[in-house]
Tab-separated table of C-alpha atoms in Angstrom:
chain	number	residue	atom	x	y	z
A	13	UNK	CA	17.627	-44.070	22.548
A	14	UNK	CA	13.793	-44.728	23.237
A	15	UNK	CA	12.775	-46.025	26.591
A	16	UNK	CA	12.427	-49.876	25.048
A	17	UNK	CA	9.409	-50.075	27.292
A	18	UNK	CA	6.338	-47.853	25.792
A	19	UNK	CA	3.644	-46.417	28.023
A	20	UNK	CA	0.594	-47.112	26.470
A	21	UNK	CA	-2.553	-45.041	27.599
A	22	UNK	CA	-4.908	-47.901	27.941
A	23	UNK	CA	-3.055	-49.265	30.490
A	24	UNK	CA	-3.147	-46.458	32.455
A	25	UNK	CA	-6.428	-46.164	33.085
A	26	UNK	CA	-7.477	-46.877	37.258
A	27	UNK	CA	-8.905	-49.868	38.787
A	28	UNK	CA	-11.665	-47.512	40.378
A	29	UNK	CA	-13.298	-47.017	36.868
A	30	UNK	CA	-14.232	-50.444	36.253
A	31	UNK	CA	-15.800	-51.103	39.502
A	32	UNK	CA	-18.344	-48.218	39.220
A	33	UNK	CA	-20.241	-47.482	43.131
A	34	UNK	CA	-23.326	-48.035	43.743
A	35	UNK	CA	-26.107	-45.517	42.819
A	36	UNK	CA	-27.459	-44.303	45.784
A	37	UNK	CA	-31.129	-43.320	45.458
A	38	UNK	CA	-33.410	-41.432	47.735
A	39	UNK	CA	-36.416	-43.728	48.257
A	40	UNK	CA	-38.329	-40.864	50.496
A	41	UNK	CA	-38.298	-39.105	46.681
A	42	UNK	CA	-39.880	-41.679	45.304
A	43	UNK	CA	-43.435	-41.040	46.663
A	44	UNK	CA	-45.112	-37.982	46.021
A	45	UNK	CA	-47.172	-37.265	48.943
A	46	UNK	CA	-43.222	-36.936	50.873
A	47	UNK	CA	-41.995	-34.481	48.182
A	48	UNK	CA	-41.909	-31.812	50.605
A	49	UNK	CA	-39.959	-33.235	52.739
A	50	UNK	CA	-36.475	-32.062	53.094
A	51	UNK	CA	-33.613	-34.206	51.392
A	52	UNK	CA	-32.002	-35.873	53.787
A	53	UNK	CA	-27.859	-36.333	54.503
A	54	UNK	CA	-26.067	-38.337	52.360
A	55	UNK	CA	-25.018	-41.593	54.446
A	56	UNK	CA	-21.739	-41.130	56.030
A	57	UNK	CA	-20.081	-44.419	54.499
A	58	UNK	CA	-20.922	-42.578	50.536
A	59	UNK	CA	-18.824	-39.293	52.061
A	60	UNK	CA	-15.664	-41.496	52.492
A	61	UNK	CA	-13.566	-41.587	49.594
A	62	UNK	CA	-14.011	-45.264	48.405
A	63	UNK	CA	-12.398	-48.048	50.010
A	64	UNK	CA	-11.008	-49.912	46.745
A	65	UNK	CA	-7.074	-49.497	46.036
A	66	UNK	CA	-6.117	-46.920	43.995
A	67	UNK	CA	-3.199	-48.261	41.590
A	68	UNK	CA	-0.378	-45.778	40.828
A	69	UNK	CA	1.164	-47.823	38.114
A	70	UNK	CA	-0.112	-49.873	34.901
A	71	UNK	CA	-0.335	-53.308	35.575
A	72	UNK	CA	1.588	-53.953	32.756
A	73	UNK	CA	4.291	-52.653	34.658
A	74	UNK	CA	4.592	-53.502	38.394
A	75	UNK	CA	7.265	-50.777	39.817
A	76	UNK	CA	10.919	-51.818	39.991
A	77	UNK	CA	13.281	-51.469	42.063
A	78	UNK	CA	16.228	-51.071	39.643
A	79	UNK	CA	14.689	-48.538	36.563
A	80	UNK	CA	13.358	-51.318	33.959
A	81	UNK	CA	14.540	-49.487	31.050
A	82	UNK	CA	18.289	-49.769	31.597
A	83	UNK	CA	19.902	-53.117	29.786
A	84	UNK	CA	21.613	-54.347	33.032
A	85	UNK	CA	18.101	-54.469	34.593
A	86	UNK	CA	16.832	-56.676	31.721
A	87	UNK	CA	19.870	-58.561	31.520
A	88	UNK	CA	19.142	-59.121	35.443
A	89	UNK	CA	15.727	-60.306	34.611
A	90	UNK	CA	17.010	-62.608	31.525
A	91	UNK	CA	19.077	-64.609	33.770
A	92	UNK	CA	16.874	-64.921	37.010
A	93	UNK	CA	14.325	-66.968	33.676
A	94	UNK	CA	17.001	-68.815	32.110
A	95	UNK	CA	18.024	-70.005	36.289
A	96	UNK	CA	14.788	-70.982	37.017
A	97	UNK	CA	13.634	-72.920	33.454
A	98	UNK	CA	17.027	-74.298	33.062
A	99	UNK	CA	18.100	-77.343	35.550
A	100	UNK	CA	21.243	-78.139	34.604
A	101	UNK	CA	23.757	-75.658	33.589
A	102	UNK	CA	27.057	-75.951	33.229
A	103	UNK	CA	29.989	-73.040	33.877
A	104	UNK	CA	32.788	-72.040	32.017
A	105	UNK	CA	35.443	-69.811	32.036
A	106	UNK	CA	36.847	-68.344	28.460
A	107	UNK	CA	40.107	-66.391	28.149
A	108	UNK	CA	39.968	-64.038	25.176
A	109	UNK	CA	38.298	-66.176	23.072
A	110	UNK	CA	37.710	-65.196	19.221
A	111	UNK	CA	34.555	-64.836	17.097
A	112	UNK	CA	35.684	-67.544	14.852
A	113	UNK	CA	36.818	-69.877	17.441
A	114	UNK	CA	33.166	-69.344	19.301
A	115	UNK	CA	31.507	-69.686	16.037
A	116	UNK	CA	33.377	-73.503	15.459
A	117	UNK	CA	32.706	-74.013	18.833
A	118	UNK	CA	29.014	-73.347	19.043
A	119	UNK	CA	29.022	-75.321	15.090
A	120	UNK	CA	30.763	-78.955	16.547
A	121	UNK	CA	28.848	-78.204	20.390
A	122	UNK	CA	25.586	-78.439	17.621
A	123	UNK	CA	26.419	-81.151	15.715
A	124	UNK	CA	27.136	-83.123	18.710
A	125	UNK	CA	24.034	-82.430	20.017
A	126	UNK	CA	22.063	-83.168	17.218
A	127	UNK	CA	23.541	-86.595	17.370
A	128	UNK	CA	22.989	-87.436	21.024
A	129	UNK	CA	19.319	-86.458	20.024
A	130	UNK	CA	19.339	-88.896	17.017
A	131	UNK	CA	20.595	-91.510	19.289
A	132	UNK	CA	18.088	-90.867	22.461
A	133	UNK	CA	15.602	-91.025	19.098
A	134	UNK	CA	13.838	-87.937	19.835
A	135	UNK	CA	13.260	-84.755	17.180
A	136	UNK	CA	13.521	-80.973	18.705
A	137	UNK	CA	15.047	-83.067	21.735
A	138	UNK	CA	17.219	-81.205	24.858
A	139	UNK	CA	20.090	-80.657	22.295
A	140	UNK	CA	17.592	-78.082	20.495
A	141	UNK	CA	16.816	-76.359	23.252
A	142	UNK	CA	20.571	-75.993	24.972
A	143	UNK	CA	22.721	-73.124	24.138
A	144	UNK	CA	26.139	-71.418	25.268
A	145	UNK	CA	26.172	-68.253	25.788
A	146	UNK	CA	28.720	-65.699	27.747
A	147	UNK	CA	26.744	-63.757	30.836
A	148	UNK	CA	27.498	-60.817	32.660
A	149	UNK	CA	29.569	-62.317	35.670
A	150	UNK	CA	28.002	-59.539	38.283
A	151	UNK	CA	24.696	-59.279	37.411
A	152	UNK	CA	24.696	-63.464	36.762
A	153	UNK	CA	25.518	-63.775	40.762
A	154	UNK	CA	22.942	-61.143	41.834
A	155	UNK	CA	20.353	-63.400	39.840
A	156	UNK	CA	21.385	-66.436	40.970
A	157	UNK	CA	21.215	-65.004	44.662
A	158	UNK	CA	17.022	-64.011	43.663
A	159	UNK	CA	16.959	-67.411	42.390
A	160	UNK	CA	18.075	-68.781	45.439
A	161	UNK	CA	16.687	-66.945	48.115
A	162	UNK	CA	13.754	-65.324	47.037
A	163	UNK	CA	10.810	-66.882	47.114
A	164	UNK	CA	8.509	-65.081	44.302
A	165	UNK	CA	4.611	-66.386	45.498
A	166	UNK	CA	2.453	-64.016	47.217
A	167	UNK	CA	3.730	-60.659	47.621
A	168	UNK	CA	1.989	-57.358	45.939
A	169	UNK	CA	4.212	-56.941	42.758
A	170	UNK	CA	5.800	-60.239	42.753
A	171	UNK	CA	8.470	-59.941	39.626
A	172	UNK	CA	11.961	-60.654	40.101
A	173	UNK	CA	13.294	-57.110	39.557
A	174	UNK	CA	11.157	-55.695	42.582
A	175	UNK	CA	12.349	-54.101	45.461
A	176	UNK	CA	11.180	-57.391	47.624
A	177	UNK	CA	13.346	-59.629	45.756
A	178	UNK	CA	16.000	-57.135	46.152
A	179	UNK	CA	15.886	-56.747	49.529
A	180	UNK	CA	15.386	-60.704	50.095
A	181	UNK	CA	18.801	-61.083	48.058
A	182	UNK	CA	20.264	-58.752	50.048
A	183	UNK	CA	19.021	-59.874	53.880
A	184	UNK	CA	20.382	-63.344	52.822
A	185	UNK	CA	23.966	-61.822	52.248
A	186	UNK	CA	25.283	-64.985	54.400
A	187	UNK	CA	23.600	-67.564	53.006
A	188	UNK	CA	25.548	-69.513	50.668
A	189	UNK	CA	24.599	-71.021	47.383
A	190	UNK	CA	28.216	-72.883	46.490
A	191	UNK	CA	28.419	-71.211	43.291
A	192	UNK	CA	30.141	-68.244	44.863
A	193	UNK	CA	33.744	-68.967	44.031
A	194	UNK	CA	32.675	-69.566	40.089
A	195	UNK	CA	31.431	-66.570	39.661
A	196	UNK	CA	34.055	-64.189	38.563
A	197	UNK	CA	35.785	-63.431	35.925
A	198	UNK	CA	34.698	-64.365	32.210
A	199	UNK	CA	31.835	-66.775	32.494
A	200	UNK	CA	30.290	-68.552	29.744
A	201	UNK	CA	27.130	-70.670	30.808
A	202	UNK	CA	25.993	-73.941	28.623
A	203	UNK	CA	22.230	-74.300	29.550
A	204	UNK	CA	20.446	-77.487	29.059
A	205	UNK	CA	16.458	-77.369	29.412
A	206	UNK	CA	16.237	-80.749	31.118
A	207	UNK	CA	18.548	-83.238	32.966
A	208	UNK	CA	19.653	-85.495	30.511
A	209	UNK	CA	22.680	-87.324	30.515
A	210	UNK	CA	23.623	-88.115	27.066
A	211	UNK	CA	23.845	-84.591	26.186
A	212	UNK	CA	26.040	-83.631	29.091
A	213	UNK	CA	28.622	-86.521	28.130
A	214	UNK	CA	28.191	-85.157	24.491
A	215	UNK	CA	28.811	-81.384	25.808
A	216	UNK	CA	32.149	-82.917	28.038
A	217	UNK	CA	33.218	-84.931	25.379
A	218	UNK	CA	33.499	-81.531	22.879
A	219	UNK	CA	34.638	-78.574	25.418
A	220	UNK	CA	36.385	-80.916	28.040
A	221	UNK	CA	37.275	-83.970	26.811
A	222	UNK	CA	38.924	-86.498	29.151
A	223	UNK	CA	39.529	-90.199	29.982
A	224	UNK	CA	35.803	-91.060	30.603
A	225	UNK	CA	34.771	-88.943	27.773
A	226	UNK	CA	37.226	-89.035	25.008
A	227	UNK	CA	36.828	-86.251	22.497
A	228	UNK	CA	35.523	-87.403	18.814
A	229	UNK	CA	37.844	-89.410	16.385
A	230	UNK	CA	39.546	-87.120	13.604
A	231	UNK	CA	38.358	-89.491	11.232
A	232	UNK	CA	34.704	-89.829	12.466
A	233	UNK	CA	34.865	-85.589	12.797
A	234	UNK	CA	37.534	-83.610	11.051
A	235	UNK	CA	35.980	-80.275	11.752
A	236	UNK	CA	36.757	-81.106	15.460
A	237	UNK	CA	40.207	-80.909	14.889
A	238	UNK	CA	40.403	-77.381	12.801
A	239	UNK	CA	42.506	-75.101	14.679
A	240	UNK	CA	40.051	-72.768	15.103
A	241	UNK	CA	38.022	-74.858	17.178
A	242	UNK	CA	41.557	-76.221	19.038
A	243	UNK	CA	42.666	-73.209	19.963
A	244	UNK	CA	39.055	-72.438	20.862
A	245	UNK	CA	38.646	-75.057	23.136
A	246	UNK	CA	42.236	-74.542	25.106
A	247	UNK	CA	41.295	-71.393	26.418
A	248	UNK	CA	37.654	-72.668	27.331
A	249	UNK	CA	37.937	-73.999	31.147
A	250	UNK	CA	35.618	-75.617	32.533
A	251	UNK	CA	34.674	-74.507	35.857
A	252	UNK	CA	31.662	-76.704	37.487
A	253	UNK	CA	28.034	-77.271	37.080
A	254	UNK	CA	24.130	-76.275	38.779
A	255	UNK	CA	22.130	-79.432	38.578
A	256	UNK	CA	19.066	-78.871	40.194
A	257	UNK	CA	20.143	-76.258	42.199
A	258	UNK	CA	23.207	-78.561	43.268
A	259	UNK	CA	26.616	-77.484	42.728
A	260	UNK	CA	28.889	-80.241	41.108
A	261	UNK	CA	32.472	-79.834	40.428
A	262	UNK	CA	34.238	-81.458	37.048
A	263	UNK	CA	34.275	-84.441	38.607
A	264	UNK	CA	30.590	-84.786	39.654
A	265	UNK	CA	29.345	-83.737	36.692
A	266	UNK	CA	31.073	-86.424	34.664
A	267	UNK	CA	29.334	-89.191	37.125
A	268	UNK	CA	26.208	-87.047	36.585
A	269	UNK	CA	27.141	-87.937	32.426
A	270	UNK	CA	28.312	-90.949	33.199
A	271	UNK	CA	24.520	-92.180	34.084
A	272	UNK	CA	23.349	-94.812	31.801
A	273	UNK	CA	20.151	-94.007	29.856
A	274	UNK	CA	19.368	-91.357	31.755
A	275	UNK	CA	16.089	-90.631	34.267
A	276	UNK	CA	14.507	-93.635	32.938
A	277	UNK	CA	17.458	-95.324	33.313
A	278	UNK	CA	17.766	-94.330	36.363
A	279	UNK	CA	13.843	-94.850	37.100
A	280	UNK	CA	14.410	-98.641	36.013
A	281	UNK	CA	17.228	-98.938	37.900
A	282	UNK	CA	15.475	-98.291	40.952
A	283	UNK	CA	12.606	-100.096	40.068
A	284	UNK	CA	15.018	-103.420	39.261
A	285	UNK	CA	16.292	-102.153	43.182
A	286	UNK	CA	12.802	-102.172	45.048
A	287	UNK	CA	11.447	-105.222	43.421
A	288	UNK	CA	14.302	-107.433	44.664
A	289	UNK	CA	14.171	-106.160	47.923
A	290	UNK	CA	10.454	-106.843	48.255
A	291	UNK	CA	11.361	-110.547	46.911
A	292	UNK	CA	13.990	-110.785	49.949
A	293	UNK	CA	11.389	-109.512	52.173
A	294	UNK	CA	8.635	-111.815	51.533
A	295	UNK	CA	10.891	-114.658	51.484
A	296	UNK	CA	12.458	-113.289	55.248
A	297	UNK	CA	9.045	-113.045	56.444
A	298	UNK	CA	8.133	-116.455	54.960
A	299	UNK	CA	11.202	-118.405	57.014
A	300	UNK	CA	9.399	-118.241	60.091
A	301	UNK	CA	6.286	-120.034	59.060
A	302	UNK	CA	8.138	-122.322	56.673
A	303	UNK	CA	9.757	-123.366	59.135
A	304	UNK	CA	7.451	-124.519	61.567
A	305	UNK	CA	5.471	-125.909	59.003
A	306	UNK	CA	8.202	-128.159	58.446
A	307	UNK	CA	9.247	-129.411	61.814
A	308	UNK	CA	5.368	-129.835	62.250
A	309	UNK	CA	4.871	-131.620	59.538
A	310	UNK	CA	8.155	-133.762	60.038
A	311	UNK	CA	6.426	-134.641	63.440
A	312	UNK	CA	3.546	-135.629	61.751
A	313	UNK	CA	4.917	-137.655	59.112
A	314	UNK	CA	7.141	-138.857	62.131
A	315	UNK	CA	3.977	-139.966	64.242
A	316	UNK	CA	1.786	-141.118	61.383
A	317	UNK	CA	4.738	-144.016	60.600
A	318	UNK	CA	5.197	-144.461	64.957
A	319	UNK	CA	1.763	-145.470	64.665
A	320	UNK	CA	1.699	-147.185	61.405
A	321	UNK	CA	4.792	-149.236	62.773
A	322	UNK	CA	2.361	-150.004	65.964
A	323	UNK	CA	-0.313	-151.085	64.169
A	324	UNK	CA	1.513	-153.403	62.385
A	325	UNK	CA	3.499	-154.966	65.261
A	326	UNK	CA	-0.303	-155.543	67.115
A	327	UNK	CA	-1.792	-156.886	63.970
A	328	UNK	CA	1.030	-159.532	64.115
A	329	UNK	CA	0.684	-160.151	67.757
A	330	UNK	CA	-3.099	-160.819	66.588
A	331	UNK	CA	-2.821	-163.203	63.998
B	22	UNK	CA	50.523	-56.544	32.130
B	23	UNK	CA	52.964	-57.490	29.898
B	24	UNK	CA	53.298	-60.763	28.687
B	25	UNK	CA	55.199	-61.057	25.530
B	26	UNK	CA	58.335	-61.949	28.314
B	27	UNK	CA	56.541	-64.706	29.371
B	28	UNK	CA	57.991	-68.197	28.102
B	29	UNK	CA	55.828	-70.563	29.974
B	30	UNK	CA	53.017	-70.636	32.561
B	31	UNK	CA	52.298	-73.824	34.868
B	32	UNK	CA	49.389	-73.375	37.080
B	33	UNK	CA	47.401	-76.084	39.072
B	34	UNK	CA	44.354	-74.738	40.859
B	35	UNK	CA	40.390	-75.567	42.341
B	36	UNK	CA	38.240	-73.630	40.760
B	37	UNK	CA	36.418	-73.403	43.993
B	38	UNK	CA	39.167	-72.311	46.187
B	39	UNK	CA	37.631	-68.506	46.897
B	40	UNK	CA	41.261	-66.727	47.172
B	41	UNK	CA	43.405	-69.134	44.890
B	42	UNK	CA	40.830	-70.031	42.075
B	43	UNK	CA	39.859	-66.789	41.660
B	44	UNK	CA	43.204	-65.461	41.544
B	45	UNK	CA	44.595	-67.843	39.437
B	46	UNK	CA	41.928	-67.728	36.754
B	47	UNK	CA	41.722	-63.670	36.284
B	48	UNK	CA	45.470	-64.228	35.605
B	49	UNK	CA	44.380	-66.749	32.399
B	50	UNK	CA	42.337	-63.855	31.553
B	51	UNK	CA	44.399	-61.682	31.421
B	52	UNK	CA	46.949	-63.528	28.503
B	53	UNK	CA	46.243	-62.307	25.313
B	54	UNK	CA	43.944	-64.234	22.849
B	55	UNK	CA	47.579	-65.977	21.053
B	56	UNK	CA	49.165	-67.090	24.242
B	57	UNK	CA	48.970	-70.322	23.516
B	58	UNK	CA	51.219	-69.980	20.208
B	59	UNK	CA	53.975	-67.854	21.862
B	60	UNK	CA	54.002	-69.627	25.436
B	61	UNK	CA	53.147	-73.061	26.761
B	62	UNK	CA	50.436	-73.048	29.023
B	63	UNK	CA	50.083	-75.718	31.461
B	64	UNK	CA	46.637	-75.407	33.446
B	65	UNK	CA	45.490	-78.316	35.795
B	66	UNK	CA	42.060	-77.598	37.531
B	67	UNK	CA	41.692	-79.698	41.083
B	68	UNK	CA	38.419	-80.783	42.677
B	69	UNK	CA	36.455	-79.394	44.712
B	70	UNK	CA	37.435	-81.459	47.866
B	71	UNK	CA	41.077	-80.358	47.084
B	72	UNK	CA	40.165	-76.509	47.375
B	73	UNK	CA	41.913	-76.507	50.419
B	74	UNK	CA	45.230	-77.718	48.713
B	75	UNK	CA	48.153	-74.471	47.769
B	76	UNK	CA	47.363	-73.454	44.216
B	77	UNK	CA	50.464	-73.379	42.064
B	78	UNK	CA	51.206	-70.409	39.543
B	79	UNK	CA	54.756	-70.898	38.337
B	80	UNK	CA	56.456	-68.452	35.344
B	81	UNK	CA	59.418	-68.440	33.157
B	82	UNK	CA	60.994	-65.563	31.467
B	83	UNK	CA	62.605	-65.011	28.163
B	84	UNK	CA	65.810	-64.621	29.912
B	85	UNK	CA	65.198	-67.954	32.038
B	86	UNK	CA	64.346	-66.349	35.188
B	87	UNK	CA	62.005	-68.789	36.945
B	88	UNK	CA	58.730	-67.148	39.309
B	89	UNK	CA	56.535	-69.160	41.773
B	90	UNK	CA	54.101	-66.592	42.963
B	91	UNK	CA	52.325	-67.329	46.222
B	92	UNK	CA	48.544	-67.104	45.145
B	93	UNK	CA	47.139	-67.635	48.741
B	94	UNK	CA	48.461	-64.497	49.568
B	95	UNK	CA	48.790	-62.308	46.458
B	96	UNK	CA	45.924	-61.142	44.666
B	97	UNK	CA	45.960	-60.328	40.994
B	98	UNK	CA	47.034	-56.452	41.336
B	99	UNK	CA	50.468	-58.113	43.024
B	100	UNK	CA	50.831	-60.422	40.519
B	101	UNK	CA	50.624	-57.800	37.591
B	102	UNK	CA	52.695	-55.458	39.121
B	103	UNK	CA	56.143	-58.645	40.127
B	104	UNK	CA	55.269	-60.010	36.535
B	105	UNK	CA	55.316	-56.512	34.679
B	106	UNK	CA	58.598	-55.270	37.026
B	107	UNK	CA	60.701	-58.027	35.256
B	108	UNK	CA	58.900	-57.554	32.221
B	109	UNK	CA	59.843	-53.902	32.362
B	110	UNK	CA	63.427	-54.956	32.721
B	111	UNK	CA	63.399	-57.301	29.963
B	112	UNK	CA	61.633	-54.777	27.651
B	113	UNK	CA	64.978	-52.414	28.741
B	114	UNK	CA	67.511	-54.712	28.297
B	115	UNK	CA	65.579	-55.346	24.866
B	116	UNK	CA	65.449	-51.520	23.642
B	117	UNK	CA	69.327	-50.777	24.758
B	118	UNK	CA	70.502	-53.736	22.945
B	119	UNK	CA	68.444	-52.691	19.890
């Protein structure tokens, strides 16, 4: 097979040629009356070979650490960009499953989606964009671990396959990112491009339905029930999920369905949250003040009728 | 591993349990693609909170013979090799009897 990765000439071509030196010119040349006069040493700064970088390697093509051309490295390099654009991903584990049973899987997983995007109103929604797909356990973990610990800013070739990242995966051998456990065996991964709960519940309620999310009527979805997709679905287990970086177990990610509406649900929620407790705050910090107007103003009321009652008695002792 | 002895498989497990889990769920793995229409499988996953709890991996035979396999100690190797040395006698018993 071809190296999938082609060489191409242009991009070989060094740094140094772009960024031509400086002419140096003799300016004792210049006037004739000091043409005689012996040429003199080049300035010791021009004898120096130049200062700028040389690059050894296209920069197309930072080096590797791992030879790019092999699948495993690309497969490596696949997952580390479906970690970092996906948020929420959820894990399974599938035991010998078929072709067709995938294939009625991926069909009702679809359908389900497209629904839960008809319902949230929205066209080329999350449901578009999410996908399940089986991953290489081993080189999964190893991306998850660059994901994790490796932070990719600054750095000379800063690309997830370099021998930095490498290394950084590797001197954080004891850190711990929770997934650890998961990862082994068959793993199938259901990626979601954004946090949104009503296609989670709709995902659960297809490959894992339970109490909270009951799987769809036979009436309301016959092809549910084919045994293809049955027998399918038995041998798919689900494991846990990675919710913005967060590790959530079966149960954790059914609350993290369970949320009503979503983030703006969630967002209103909180908004319903902050305004009541700014109401009881104003009307905490009021009390004081209320009540001294009140015993102030009882006192007033309380001398203003002392004194009317005065008045009255003297104006009878008058007359 | 053999597993056309097998008669029925009750496991209960956490996923998250490093030794147990993973133990448990290379054995699923390792069932052929029509288990589930020549033995009843029984899986029930636990939480993570209840990693800590003993993972259960129970088998029956063909000739009734019952197995509860110790999965905090065994790893999949020693399950393979006490599930395949009854198999093996089964598969005997099966050949000599025609």
């Amino acid at each position: 097979m071809p190296p999938r990765l082609r060489l191409r000439p242009s991009h070989l071509r060094l740094l140094t040629l772009h960024t031509p030196l400086p002419q140096w010119t003799c300016h004792q040349c210049r006037l004739a009356s000091l043409a005689s006069a012996t040429t003199p040493a080049i300035p010791i700064p021009q004898m120096l070979p130049p200062n700028t970088p040389m690059q050894h390697y296209p920069t197309s093509q930072p080096p590797a650490y791992k030879p790019p051309q092999y699948r495993k490295s690309q497969l490596h390099r696949q997952y580390q960009s479906l970690l970092r654009s996906t948020p929420l991903i959820l894990l399974f584990q599938h035991n010998n499953l078929k072709s067709v049973e995938w294939m009625g899987i991926r069909r009702e997983l679809a359908t389900a989606f497209a629904k839960a995007d008809a319902e949230l109103g929205v066209e080329q929604g999350v449901g578009e964009g999410s996908k399940i797909q089986i991953v290489q356990t081993g080189i999964f973990a190893s991306a998850l671990k660059v994901v994790e610990f490796w932070d990719p800013t600054g750095g000379e070739a800063a690309h997830g396959l370099s021998a930095e990242a490498h290394k950084a995966a590797k001197r954080n051998a004891k850190l711990r990112h929770g997934l650890e456990p998961l990862l082994s065996g068959p793993i199938a991964v259901l990626t979601f491009p954004d946090v949104s709960p009503a296609h989670v519940k709709a995902a659960l309620s297809i490959l894992a339905p339970s109490k909270q999310f009951p799987a769809p009527k036979r009436r309301a979805n016959p092809g549910y029930y084919e045994a293809g997709v049955q027998n399918g679905l038995q041998k798919l287990m689900f494991l846990g999920a990675r919710v913005e970086g967060k590790v959530f177990d079966a149960e954790g990610t059914k609350w993290v369905g369970s949320i009503e509406g979503g983030m703006m649900g969630l967002r209103g929620q909180l908004v319903a949250m902050l305004q009541s407790l700014g109401g009881s705050l104003t009307s905490t910090l009021e009390a004081a003040g209320r009540s001294l107007y009140v015993t102030v103003e009882g006192r007033r009321m309380a001398l203003e009728e002392e004194k009317k009652g005065d008045s009255g008695t003297g104006k009878t002792k008058q007359g | 591993m053999l597993t056309k002895y097998l008669t029925s498989i009750s496991t209960s497990f956490s996923p998250f349990s490093p030794k147990s889990g993973k133990t448990a769920r290379n054995f699923l793995a390792l069932l052929p693609p029509n288990a589930r229409s020549t033995m009843s499988i029984d899986v029930k996953l636990l939480n993570r909170d209840q990693a800590h709890m003993p993972a259960v991996l129970q088998l029956k035979f063909k000739d009734g013979k019952e197995m509860a396999l110790d999965l905090e100690k065994m790893k999949i190797r020693d399950i393979q090799a006490e599930v395949d040395r009854h198999s093996r006698v089964l598969k005997r018993g099966e050949e000599l009897n025609g």
